């Protein structure tokens, strides 16, 4: 399988960080392009109990945090690896699968970011969604 375009969802978690480094290694070997994507979860934009939309200031703050994360990771990408970045607001699984399809990516490399007590045994819900809906191979990194 020739890999030319790799999509790497990032969220600041350790599994996502490991996935990022695996993607860089593969991109260097295959001379592939890497796209980092941070998806601000639309569910985080709502108060859990009242379902009232959070202020525009909060929206700006969480988008800025995503940009800070991506900027930090970009500094680790060697100049020899072509790369781009994207920040989206939406449902993470759906957004990742959609971006992968629209961008004609060959591979998604993402961390398993499940947050429950069974993390060691269960794939996170975002990872599960992407595995079942992406139109390209998906590598899940624990």
Coordinates of C-alpha atoms in Angstrom, one line a residue:
X1 CA 0.0 0.0 0.0
X2 CA 1.4 3.3 -1.1
X3 CA 0.7 6.1 1.5
X4 CA 0.9 9.6 0.2
X5 CA -1.6 11.4 2.5
X6 CA -1.9 10.8 6.2
X7 CA -4.6 12.3 8.4
X8 CA -3.6 12.6 12.1
X9 CA -6.3 13.7 14.5
X10 CA -4.8 15.4 17.6
X11 CA -6.3 16.1 21.0
X12 CA -3.4 16.4 23.4
X13 CA -3.7 12.9 24.8
X14 CA -0.8 10.5 25.0
X15 CA -2.2 8.0 22.5
X16 CA -2.7 10.9 20.0
X17 CA 0.9 12.0 20.6
X18 CA 2.2 8.5 20.0
X19 CA 0.0 8.4 16.8
X20 CA 1.5 11.7 15.7
X21 CA 5.1 10.4 16.0
X22 CA 4.2 7.1 14.2
X23 CA 2.7 9.2 11.4
X24 CA 5.9 11.3 11.1
X25 CA 8.0 8.1 10.9
X26 CA 5.8 6.6 8.2
X27 CA 5.6 10.0 6.3
X28 CA 9.4 10.2 6.3
X29 CA 9.7 6.6 5.0
X30 CA 7.0 6.9 2.3
X31 CA 7.6 10.6 1.5
X32 CA 4.0 11.3 2.4
X33 CA 2.1 14.4 3.4
X34 CA 0.8 14.8 6.9
X35 CA -2.3 16.7 7.9
X36 CA -3.0 17.4 11.6
X37 CA -6.6 17.9 12.5
X38 CA -8.1 19.1 15.8
X39 CA -11.8 18.8 16.1
X40 CA -13.5 20.9 18.8
X41 CA -16.3 18.7 20.0
X42 CA -19.6 20.4 19.3
X43 CA -21.0 18.6 22.4
X44 CA -18.5 20.6 24.5
X45 CA -20.2 23.8 23.2
X46 CA -23.3 22.9 25.2
X47 CA -23.9 22.9 28.9
X48 CA -24.3 19.2 29.8
X49 CA -27.5 19.8 31.8
X50 CA -29.3 22.7 30.2
X51 CA -28.2 22.3 26.5
X52 CA -27.8 26.1 26.4
X53 CA -25.2 27.3 23.9
X54 CA -21.9 28.4 25.5
X55 CA -20.7 31.9 24.9
X56 CA -18.7 33.0 21.8
X57 CA -15.8 33.7 24.2
X58 CA -15.7 30.1 25.3
X59 CA -15.8 29.0 21.6
X60 CA -12.9 31.3 20.8
X61 CA -10.9 30.0 23.8
X62 CA -11.3 26.3 22.9
X63 CA -10.5 27.0 19.2
X64 CA -7.4 28.9 20.4
X65 CA -6.3 25.9 22.5
X66 CA -6.6 23.7 19.5
X67 CA -4.5 26.1 17.5
X68 CA -1.9 26.1 20.3
X69 CA -1.7 22.3 20.3
X70 CA -1.3 22.1 16.5
X71 CA 1.3 24.9 16.5
X72 CA 3.3 23.0 19.2
X73 CA 3.2 19.8 17.2
X74 CA 4.0 21.5 13.9
X75 CA 7.4 22.5 15.5
X76 CA 8.2 18.8 15.7
X77 CA 7.6 18.1 12.0
X78 CA 10.9 17.9 10.0
X79 CA 11.1 20.4 7.1
X80 CA 11.4 17.4 4.8
X81 CA 7.8 16.3 5.5
X82 CA 5.1 18.4 3.8
X83 CA 2.2 19.1 6.2
X84 CA -0.9 21.1 6.7
X85 CA -3.2 21.7 9.6
X86 CA -7.0 22.0 10.1
X87 CA -9.2 23.0 13.0
X88 CA -12.9 22.1 12.9
X89 CA -15.9 22.3 15.2
X90 CA -18.2 19.3 15.1
X91 CA -18.7 15.8 16.2
X92 CA -15.1 14.4 16.2
X93 CA -15.8 11.0 14.7
X94 CA -18.0 12.3 11.9
X95 CA -15.7 15.2 11.2
X96 CA -12.6 13.0 11.0
X97 CA -14.3 10.5 8.6
X98 CA -15.6 13.4 6.5
X99 CA -12.3 15.2 6.2
X100 CA -10.6 11.9 5.3
X101 CA -13.1 11.2 2.5
X102 CA -13.2 14.8 1.1
X103 CA -9.4 15.1 1.3
X104 CA -8.7 11.7 -0.4
X105 CA -6.5 10.5 2.4
X106 CA -4.8 7.1 2.2
X107 CA -4.5 6.5 5.9
X108 CA -5.7 7.8 9.3
X109 CA -3.4 7.4 12.2
X110 CA -5.1 8.3 15.5
X111 CA -4.9 7.6 19.2
X112 CA -7.4 5.6 21.1
X113 CA -8.6 8.3 23.5
X114 CA -11.3 6.4 25.4
X115 CA -11.7 7.8 28.8
X116 CA -13.5 5.1 30.7
X117 CA -12.3 2.6 33.2
X118 CA -12.0 -0.1 30.5
X119 CA -9.5 1.9 28.4
X120 CA -7.1 -1.0 28.1
X121 CA -9.8 -3.2 26.6
X122 CA -12.2 -1.0 24.7
X123 CA -11.6 1.3 21.8
X124 CA -12.9 4.9 22.3
X125 CA -16.2 5.9 20.7
X126 CA -14.5 8.4 18.3
X127 CA -12.1 5.7 17.2
X128 CA -14.9 3.2 16.8
X129 CA -16.9 5.7 14.6
X130 CA -13.9 6.4 12.4
X131 CA -13.0 2.7 12.0
X132 CA -16.6 2.0 10.8
X133 CA -17.1 5.1 8.6
X134 CA -13.8 6.1 7.1
X135 CA -13.2 5.3 3.5
X136 CA -9.5 4.5 4.1
X137 CA -7.5 2.3 6.4
X138 CA -7.4 3.5 10.1
X139 CA -4.5 2.8 12.5
X140 CA -5.4 3.1 16.1
X141 CA -2.5 3.7 18.5
X142 CA -2.9 3.0 22.3

